[in-house]
Amino acid sequence: MQADGAKVLVVEDEISIRKFIAVNLHRNDFEVLEAGDGEAALKMAETYRPDVVVLDVMLPGMDGFEVCLKIRKSMPHIVIIMLTARGEDMDKIMGLELGADDYMVKPFNPLELIARIRANLRKMPSRPPVKGKRIFYRQLMLDLEGQRFYKNSREIELTPTEFAIMKVLLGNPLKAFSRDEIMNNVWGGDYFGDLKTVDVHIRRIREKLEDDPSNPCWIETVWGIGYRLGGGEQP
Ligand code: CA
């Protein structure tokens, strides 16, 4: 991902610090959005889909940790850089449960923040397109317009049939679908194929998607019925 022109949301309640960061980002050709608290940050992230969120830990109301968790859950492809005044927060920030990409301890040089933003954007060469209709579920994202499928920001190449099956399962996570239902959704009601075809495609998707295809956590078998999209890998 090119850093030039990337959209950065700066979340900080101290106006002087926020403006200072914003001015410096702007000077370096970033598009800048600003929010003064967590609620506003979540709304802006949802509406404007920034590429990067610079997020202060200490905020009024919902703190930066909570904001980070919420953004990570619904928008897994955003780079999140946390700002902290306390060095001891770093374990929590970089821990799996929060999933921030980087952090900076205040006070910091704005040029270093910009360097970190650029470095983190470069780490994401396969970032999905920002526009279009997309389905998000945990670490998975289905881009319906681009017909692409991603796990943890990395594209997994699916055949059109496999894509159609994932669209059915992702459309209703944790719901058990019978093989009949999957077949009707994917091939249409007029298709009278062998229901085992569904199993073959599911096996191929698992080989691409699951860390351990013989012990799947994304596409779970529901005995006597069919399949459901499960909770995925636990951090
Ligand atoms: Ca603050």
PDB file of C-alpha atoms and ligand atoms in Angstrom:
ATOM      1  CA  MET A   1       0.000   0.000   0.000  1.00  0.00           C
ATOM      2  CA  GLN A   2       1.312   3.437  -0.951  1.00  0.00           C
ATOM      3  CA  ALA A   3       1.548   5.841   1.984  1.00  0.00           C
ATOM      4  CA  ASP A   4       0.974   8.918  -0.181  1.00  0.00           C
ATOM      5  CA  GLY A   5      -2.598  10.038   0.091  1.00  0.00           C
ATOM      6  CA  ALA A   6      -3.454   7.416   2.712  1.00  0.00           C
ATOM      7  CA  LYS A   7      -6.294   8.390   5.027  1.00  0.00           C
ATOM      8  CA  VAL A   8      -5.353   8.700   8.713  1.00  0.00           C
ATOM      9  CA  LEU A   9      -7.808   9.083  11.579  1.00  0.00           C
ATOM     10  CA  VAL A  10      -6.226  10.798  14.601  1.00  0.00           C
ATOM     11  CA  VAL A  11      -8.004  10.057  17.898  1.00  0.00           C
ATOM     12  CA  GLU A  12      -6.888  12.236  20.808  1.00  0.00           C
ATOM     13  CA  ASP A  13      -8.873  14.400  23.220  1.00  0.00           C
ATOM     14  CA  GLU A  14      -6.057  16.865  23.877  1.00  0.00           C
ATOM     15  CA  ILE A  15      -6.661  19.322  21.084  1.00  0.00           C
ATOM     16  CA  SER A  16      -3.144  20.771  20.959  1.00  0.00           C
ATOM     17  CA  ILE A  17      -1.575  17.321  20.529  1.00  0.00           C
ATOM     18  CA  ARG A  18      -4.219  16.256  18.010  1.00  0.00           C
ATOM     19  CA  LYS A  19      -3.735  19.385  15.901  1.00  0.00           C
ATOM     20  CA  PHE A  20       0.034  19.004  16.075  1.00  0.00           C
ATOM     21  CA  ILE A  21      -0.183  15.453  14.720  1.00  0.00           C
ATOM     22  CA  ALA A  22      -2.787  16.449  12.120  1.00  0.00           C
ATOM     23  CA  VAL A  23      -0.725  19.351  10.791  1.00  0.00           C
ATOM     24  CA  ASN A  24       2.356  17.185  10.454  1.00  0.00           C
ATOM     25  CA  LEU A  25       0.461  14.410   8.667  1.00  0.00           C
ATOM     26  CA  HIS A  26      -1.156  16.917   6.360  1.00  0.00           C
ATOM     27  CA  ARG A  27       2.222  18.411   5.473  1.00  0.00           C
ATOM     28  CA  ASN A  28       3.353  14.944   4.484  1.00  0.00           C
ATOM     29  CA  ASP A  29       0.462  14.454   2.065  1.00  0.00           C
ATOM     30  CA  PHE A  30      -1.760  12.318   4.233  1.00  0.00           C
ATOM     31  CA  GLU A  31      -5.486  12.876   4.261  1.00  0.00           C
ATOM     32  CA  VAL A  32      -6.387  13.570   7.902  1.00  0.00           C
ATOM     33  CA  LEU A  33      -9.551  12.954   9.930  1.00  0.00           C
ATOM     34  CA  GLU A  34      -9.849  13.890  13.599  1.00  0.00           C
ATOM     35  CA  ALA A  35     -11.859  12.588  16.533  1.00  0.00           C
ATOM     36  CA  GLY A  36     -11.814  13.720  20.168  1.00  0.00           C
ATOM     37  CA  ASP A  37     -13.271  10.605  21.798  1.00  0.00           C
ATOM     38  CA  GLY A  38     -13.862   6.903  21.229  1.00  0.00           C
ATOM     39  CA  GLU A  39     -17.500   7.124  20.174  1.00  0.00           C
ATOM     40  CA  ALA A  40     -16.714   9.722  17.513  1.00  0.00           C
ATOM     41  CA  ALA A  41     -13.706   7.666  16.389  1.00  0.00           C
ATOM     42  CA  LEU A  42     -15.813   4.538  15.817  1.00  0.00           C
ATOM     43  CA  LYS A  43     -18.403   6.464  13.829  1.00  0.00           C
ATOM     44  CA  MET A  44     -15.757   8.118  11.671  1.00  0.00           C
ATOM     45  CA  ALA A  45     -13.922   4.838  11.099  1.00  0.00           C
ATOM     46  CA  GLU A  46     -17.170   3.209   9.992  1.00  0.00           C
ATOM     47  CA  THR A  47     -18.116   6.075   7.676  1.00  0.00           C
ATOM     48  CA  TYR A  48     -14.772   7.048   6.175  1.00  0.00           C
ATOM     49  CA  ARG A  49     -12.855   3.741   6.312  1.00  0.00           C
ATOM     50  CA  PRO A  50      -9.410   5.198   7.034  1.00  0.00           C
ATOM     51  CA  ASP A  51      -6.229   3.284   6.154  1.00  0.00           C
ATOM     52  CA  VAL A  52      -4.616   4.116   9.498  1.00  0.00           C
ATOM     53  CA  VAL A  53      -5.880   5.006  12.986  1.00  0.00           C
ATOM     54  CA  VAL A  54      -3.548   6.857  15.360  1.00  0.00           C
ATOM     55  CA  LEU A  55      -5.202   6.149  18.683  1.00  0.00           C
ATOM     56  CA  ASP A  56      -4.442   7.628  22.098  1.00  0.00           C
ATOM     57  CA  VAL A  57      -4.906   5.243  25.047  1.00  0.00           C
ATOM     58  CA  MET A  58      -6.166   7.909  27.459  1.00  0.00           C
ATOM     59  CA  LEU A  59      -9.517   9.138  26.195  1.00  0.00           C
ATOM     60  CA  PRO A  60     -12.634  10.330  28.027  1.00  0.00           C
ATOM     61  CA  GLY A  61     -15.306   7.619  28.267  1.00  0.00           C
ATOM     62  CA  MET A  62     -14.338   4.605  26.202  1.00  0.00           C
ATOM     63  CA  ASP A  63     -10.537   4.265  26.397  1.00  0.00           C
ATOM     64  CA  GLY A  64      -8.170   3.592  23.518  1.00  0.00           C
ATOM     65  CA  PHE A  65      -7.944  -0.138  24.293  1.00  0.00           C
ATOM     66  CA  GLU A  66     -11.673  -0.579  23.874  1.00  0.00           C
ATOM     67  CA  VAL A  67     -11.710   1.505  20.694  1.00  0.00           C
ATOM     68  CA  CYS A  68      -8.852  -0.594  19.314  1.00  0.00           C
ATOM     69  CA  LEU A  69     -10.716  -3.856  20.007  1.00  0.00           C
ATOM     70  CA  LYS A  70     -13.884  -2.583  18.364  1.00  0.00           C
ATOM     71  CA  ILE A  71     -12.144  -1.287  15.253  1.00  0.00           C
ATOM     72  CA  ARG A  72     -10.109  -4.484  14.924  1.00  0.00           C
ATOM     73  CA  LYS A  73     -13.252  -6.575  15.117  1.00  0.00           C
ATOM     74  CA  SER A  74     -15.170  -4.834  12.350  1.00  0.00           C
ATOM     75  CA  MET A  75     -12.274  -3.543  10.223  1.00  0.00           C
ATOM     76  CA  PRO A  76      -9.393  -6.005  10.345  1.00  0.00           C
ATOM     77  CA  HIS A  77      -7.403  -4.294   7.600  1.00  0.00           C
ATOM     78  CA  ILE A  78      -6.818  -0.917   9.240  1.00  0.00           C
ATOM     79  CA  VAL A  79      -3.331  -0.124  10.571  1.00  0.00           C
ATOM     80  CA  ILE A  80      -3.692   0.852  14.245  1.00  0.00           C
ATOM     81  CA  ILE A  81      -0.916   2.786  15.977  1.00  0.00           C
ATOM     82  CA  MET A  82      -1.486   3.441  19.679  1.00  0.00           C
ATOM     83  CA  LEU A  83      -0.177   6.479  21.552  1.00  0.00           C
ATOM     84  CA  THR A  84       0.674   5.975  25.176  1.00  0.00           C
ATOM     85  CA  ALA A  85       2.204   8.014  27.947  1.00  0.00           C
ATOM     86  CA  ARG A  86       3.033   4.906  29.917  1.00  0.00           C
ATOM     87  CA  GLY A  87       5.679   2.485  28.723  1.00  0.00           C
ATOM     88  CA  GLU A  88       4.130  -0.386  30.649  1.00  0.00           C
ATOM     89  CA  ASP A  89       1.102  -0.438  28.355  1.00  0.00           C
ATOM     90  CA  MET A  90       3.170  -1.856  25.516  1.00  0.00           C
ATOM     91  CA  ASP A  91       2.611  -5.527  26.364  1.00  0.00           C
ATOM     92  CA  LYS A  92      -1.129  -5.041  26.350  1.00  0.00           C
ATOM     93  CA  ILE A  93      -1.080  -2.921  23.195  1.00  0.00           C
ATOM     94  CA  MET A  94       0.982  -5.335  21.148  1.00  0.00           C
ATOM     95  CA  GLY A  95      -0.747  -8.385  22.628  1.00  0.00           C
ATOM     96  CA  LEU A  96      -2.912 -10.546  20.473  1.00  0.00           C
ATOM     97  CA  GLU A  97      -6.115  -9.624  22.236  1.00  0.00           C
ATOM     98  CA  LEU A  98      -5.799  -5.987  21.185  1.00  0.00           C
ATOM     99  CA  GLY A  99      -4.031  -6.466  17.903  1.00  0.00           C
ATOM    100  CA  ALA A 100      -2.568  -2.986  17.455  1.00  0.00           C
ATOM    101  CA  ASP A 101       0.130  -2.828  14.768  1.00  0.00           C
ATOM    102  CA  ASP A 102       2.483  -0.444  16.549  1.00  0.00           C
ATOM    103  CA  TYR A 103       2.695   2.057  19.410  1.00  0.00           C
ATOM    104  CA  MET A 104       4.506   5.238  20.309  1.00  0.00           C
ATOM    105  CA  VAL A 105       5.312   6.592  23.757  1.00  0.00           C
ATOM    106  CA  LYS A 106       4.532  10.281  24.290  1.00  0.00           C
ATOM    107  CA  PRO A 107       6.198  12.685  23.796  1.00  0.00           C
ATOM    108  CA  PHE A 108       7.397  11.659  20.352  1.00  0.00           C
ATOM    109  CA  ASN A 109       8.815  13.231  17.230  1.00  0.00           C
ATOM    110  CA  PRO A 110       6.037  13.551  14.610  1.00  0.00           C
ATOM    111  CA  LEU A 111       8.496  12.520  11.910  1.00  0.00           C
ATOM    112  CA  GLU A 112       8.960   9.220  13.706  1.00  0.00           C
ATOM    113  CA  LEU A 113       5.201   8.700  13.809  1.00  0.00           C
ATOM    114  CA  ILE A 114       5.063   9.336  10.060  1.00  0.00           C
ATOM    115  CA  ALA A 115       7.910   6.879   9.476  1.00  0.00           C
ATOM    116  CA  ARG A 116       6.028   4.239  11.509  1.00  0.00           C
ATOM    117  CA  ILE A 117       2.817   4.858   9.578  1.00  0.00           C
ATOM    118  CA  ARG A 118       4.637   4.427   6.274  1.00  0.00           C
ATOM    119  CA  ALA A 119       6.414   1.283   7.459  1.00  0.00           C
ATOM    120  CA  ASN A 120       3.149  -0.278   8.618  1.00  0.00           C
ATOM    121  CA  LEU A 121       1.351   0.578   5.386  1.00  0.00           C
ATOM    122  CA  ARG A 122       4.183  -1.038   3.423  1.00  0.00           C
ATOM    123  CA  LYS A 123       3.750  -4.247   5.422  1.00  0.00           C
ATOM    124  CA  MET A 124       0.300  -4.622   3.892  1.00  0.00           C
ATOM    125  CA  PRO A 125       0.927  -5.137   0.185  1.00  0.00           C
ATOM    126  CA  SER A 126      -2.241  -7.156  -0.283  1.00  0.00           C
ATOM    127  CA  ARG A 127      -4.580  -4.722   1.363  1.00  0.00           C
ATOM    128  CA  PRO A 128      -8.083  -5.222   0.040  1.00  0.00           C
ATOM    129  CA  PRO A 129      -9.807  -2.507  -1.957  1.00  0.00           C
ATOM    130  CA  VAL A 130     -11.490   0.182   0.090  1.00  0.00           C
ATOM    131  CA  LYS A 131     -14.608   0.500  -2.011  1.00  0.00           C
ATOM    132  CA  GLY A 132     -17.338  -1.973  -2.781  1.00  0.00           C
ATOM    133  CA  LYS A 133     -19.629  -4.286  -0.887  1.00  0.00           C
ATOM    134  CA  ARG A 134     -17.851  -6.413   1.639  1.00  0.00           C
ATOM    135  CA  ILE A 135     -18.737  -8.954   4.297  1.00  0.00           C
ATOM    136  CA  PHE A 136     -16.571  -9.005   7.428  1.00  0.00           C
ATOM    137  CA  TYR A 137     -16.433 -11.801   9.955  1.00  0.00           C
ATOM    138  CA  ARG A 138     -13.640 -11.982  12.521  1.00  0.00           C
ATOM    139  CA  GLN A 139     -10.394 -12.292  10.499  1.00  0.00           C
ATOM    140  CA  LEU A 140     -12.264 -13.018   7.263  1.00  0.00           C
ATOM    141  CA  MET A 141     -13.419 -10.609   4.584  1.00  0.00           C
ATOM    142  CA  LEU A 142     -15.337 -11.304   1.422  1.00  0.00           C
ATOM    143  CA  ASP A 143     -15.223  -8.592  -1.242  1.00  0.00           C
ATOM    144  CA  LEU A 144     -18.340  -9.197  -3.327  1.00  0.00           C
ATOM    145  CA  GLU A 145     -17.559  -6.728  -6.095  1.00  0.00           C
ATOM    146  CA  GLY A 146     -13.955  -7.798  -6.551  1.00  0.00           C
ATOM    147  CA  GLN A 147     -14.841 -11.488  -5.977  1.00  0.00           C
ATOM    148  CA  ARG A 148     -11.946 -11.792  -3.561  1.00  0.00           C
ATOM    149  CA  PHE A 149     -11.576 -13.468  -0.212  1.00  0.00           C
ATOM    150  CA  TYR A 150      -9.153 -12.493   2.552  1.00  0.00           C
ATOM    151  CA  LYS A 151      -8.014 -13.921   5.864  1.00  0.00           C
ATOM    152  CA  ASN A 152      -5.905 -11.643   8.076  1.00  0.00           C
ATOM    153  CA  SER A 153      -5.503  -9.241   5.112  1.00  0.00           C
ATOM    154  CA  ARG A 154      -4.008 -11.981   2.944  1.00  0.00           C
ATOM    155  CA  GLU A 155      -5.886 -13.052  -0.116  1.00  0.00           C
ATOM    156  CA  ILE A 156      -6.969 -16.675  -0.383  1.00  0.00           C
ATOM    157  CA  GLU A 157      -7.743 -17.607  -3.964  1.00  0.00           C
ATOM    158  CA  LEU A 158     -11.066 -19.362  -4.351  1.00  0.00           C
ATOM    159  CA  THR A 159     -12.786 -20.790  -7.416  1.00  0.00           C
ATOM    160  CA  PRO A 160     -16.167 -19.195  -8.248  1.00  0.00           C
ATOM    161  CA  THR A 161     -17.984 -22.147  -6.644  1.00  0.00           C
ATOM    162  CA  GLU A 162     -15.879 -21.989  -3.497  1.00  0.00           C
ATOM    163  CA  PHE A 163     -16.488 -18.234  -3.360  1.00  0.00           C
ATOM    164  CA  ALA A 164     -20.245 -18.779  -3.645  1.00  0.00           C
ATOM    165  CA  ILE A 165     -20.158 -21.304  -0.790  1.00  0.00           C
ATOM    166  CA  MET A 166     -18.220 -18.896   1.429  1.00  0.00           C
ATOM    167  CA  LYS A 167     -20.750 -16.194   0.620  1.00  0.00           C
ATOM    168  CA  VAL A 168     -23.558 -18.449   1.879  1.00  0.00           C
ATOM    169  CA  LEU A 169     -21.721 -19.379   5.105  1.00  0.00           C
ATOM    170  CA  LEU A 170     -20.428 -15.853   5.818  1.00  0.00           C
ATOM    171  CA  GLY A 171     -23.905 -14.444   5.239  1.00  0.00           C
ATOM    172  CA  ASN A 172     -25.032 -16.177   8.409  1.00  0.00           C
ATOM    173  CA  PRO A 173     -22.155 -17.129  10.722  1.00  0.00           C
ATOM    174  CA  LEU A 174     -22.776 -19.929  13.252  1.00  0.00           C
ATOM    175  CA  LYS A 175     -25.941 -21.035  11.424  1.00  0.00           C
ATOM    176  CA  ALA A 176     -25.958 -24.697  10.415  1.00  0.00           C
ATOM    177  CA  PHE A 177     -26.633 -25.100   6.689  1.00  0.00           C
ATOM    178  CA  SER A 178     -27.734 -28.428   5.238  1.00  0.00           C
ATOM    179  CA  ARG A 179     -25.967 -29.646   2.091  1.00  0.00           C
ATOM    180  CA  ASP A 180     -29.291 -29.087   0.286  1.00  0.00           C
ATOM    181  CA  GLU A 181     -29.444 -25.464   1.371  1.00  0.00           C
ATOM    182  CA  ILE A 182     -25.856 -24.846   0.314  1.00  0.00           C
ATOM    183  CA  MET A 183     -26.473 -26.518  -3.032  1.00  0.00           C
ATOM    184  CA  ASN A 184     -29.676 -24.527  -3.685  1.00  0.00           C
ATOM    185  CA  ASN A 185     -27.954 -21.283  -2.804  1.00  0.00           C
ATOM    186  CA  VAL A 186     -24.894 -21.932  -4.913  1.00  0.00           C
ATOM    187  CA  TRP A 187     -26.197 -23.801  -7.957  1.00  0.00           C
ATOM    188  CA  GLY A 188     -29.846 -22.751  -7.866  1.00  0.00           C
ATOM    189  CA  GLY A 189     -32.926 -24.877  -7.182  1.00  0.00           C
ATOM    190  CA  ASP A 190     -32.934 -26.573 -10.583  1.00  0.00           C
ATOM    191  CA  TYR A 191     -29.641 -28.327 -10.087  1.00  0.00           C
ATOM    192  CA  PHE A 192     -29.940 -31.947  -9.062  1.00  0.00           C
ATOM    193  CA  GLY A 193     -26.396 -32.884  -8.317  1.00  0.00           C
ATOM    194  CA  ASP A 194     -24.838 -35.274  -5.870  1.00  0.00           C
ATOM    195  CA  LEU A 195     -24.818 -33.712  -2.422  1.00  0.00           C
ATOM    196  CA  LYS A 196     -21.286 -35.096  -1.989  1.00  0.00           C
ATOM    197  CA  THR A 197     -20.181 -32.357  -4.407  1.00  0.00           C
ATOM    198  CA  VAL A 198     -20.686 -29.949  -1.527  1.00  0.00           C
ATOM    199  CA  ASP A 199     -18.329 -31.994   0.642  1.00  0.00           C
ATOM    200  CA  VAL A 200     -15.650 -31.949  -2.046  1.00  0.00           C
ATOM    201  CA  HIS A 201     -15.761 -28.170  -2.344  1.00  0.00           C
ATOM    202  CA  ILE A 202     -15.801 -27.722   1.431  1.00  0.00           C
ATOM    203  CA  ARG A 203     -12.710 -29.925   1.695  1.00  0.00           C
ATOM    204  CA  ARG A 204     -10.889 -27.765  -0.850  1.00  0.00           C
ATOM    205  CA  ILE A 205     -11.854 -24.545   0.927  1.00  0.00           C
ATOM    206  CA  ARG A 206     -10.658 -25.991   4.233  1.00  0.00           C
ATOM    207  CA  GLU A 207      -7.283 -26.827   2.709  1.00  0.00           C
ATOM    208  CA  LYS A 208      -6.881 -23.165   1.763  1.00  0.00           C
ATOM    209  CA  LEU A 209      -8.463 -21.560   4.799  1.00  0.00           C
ATOM    210  CA  GLU A 210      -7.755 -23.712   7.845  1.00  0.00           C
ATOM    211  CA  ASP A 211      -4.450 -23.834   9.698  1.00  0.00           C
ATOM    212  CA  ASP A 212      -5.205 -27.514  10.337  1.00  0.00           C
ATOM    213  CA  PRO A 213      -7.664 -28.726   7.662  1.00  0.00           C
ATOM    214  CA  SER A 214      -8.242 -32.030   9.497  1.00  0.00           C
ATOM    215  CA  ASN A 215      -9.299 -30.122  12.593  1.00  0.00           C
ATOM    216  CA  PRO A 216     -11.220 -27.195  11.101  1.00  0.00           C
ATOM    217  CA  CYS A 217     -12.257 -24.187  13.181  1.00  0.00           C
ATOM    218  CA  TRP A 218     -13.692 -22.024  10.389  1.00  0.00           C
ATOM    219  CA  ILE A 219     -15.921 -24.428   8.501  1.00  0.00           C
ATOM    220  CA  GLU A 220     -17.273 -26.842  11.055  1.00  0.00           C
ATOM    221  CA  THR A 221     -19.094 -30.061  10.289  1.00  0.00           C
ATOM    222  CA  VAL A 222     -22.546 -30.281  11.853  1.00  0.00           C
ATOM    223  CA  TRP A 223     -23.149 -34.020  12.072  1.00  0.00           C
ATOM    224  CA  GLY A 224     -26.298 -35.201  10.354  1.00  0.00           C
ATOM    225  CA  ILE A 225     -26.939 -31.765   8.854  1.00  0.00           C
ATOM    226  CA  GLY A 226     -24.103 -30.100   6.984  1.00  0.00           C
ATOM    227  CA  TYR A 227     -21.804 -27.230   7.759  1.00  0.00           C
ATOM    228  CA  ARG A 228     -21.581 -23.960   9.600  1.00  0.00           C
ATOM    229  CA  LEU A 229     -19.114 -21.110   9.831  1.00  0.00           C
ATOM    230  CA  GLY A 230     -17.496 -21.436  13.262  1.00  0.00           C
ATOM    231  CA  GLY A 231     -15.627 -19.017  15.454  1.00  0.00           C
ATOM    232  CA  GLY A 232     -12.266 -19.394  13.743  1.00  0.00           C
ATOM    233  CA  GLU A 233      -8.852 -19.331  15.384  1.00  0.00           C
ATOM    234  CA  GLN A 234      -8.827 -18.176  18.964  1.00  0.00           C
ATOM    235  CA  PRO A 235      -6.060 -15.741  19.935  1.00  0.00           C
TER     236      PRO A 235
HETATM  237 CA    CA B   1      -5.515  11.764  25.614  1.00  0.00          CA
END
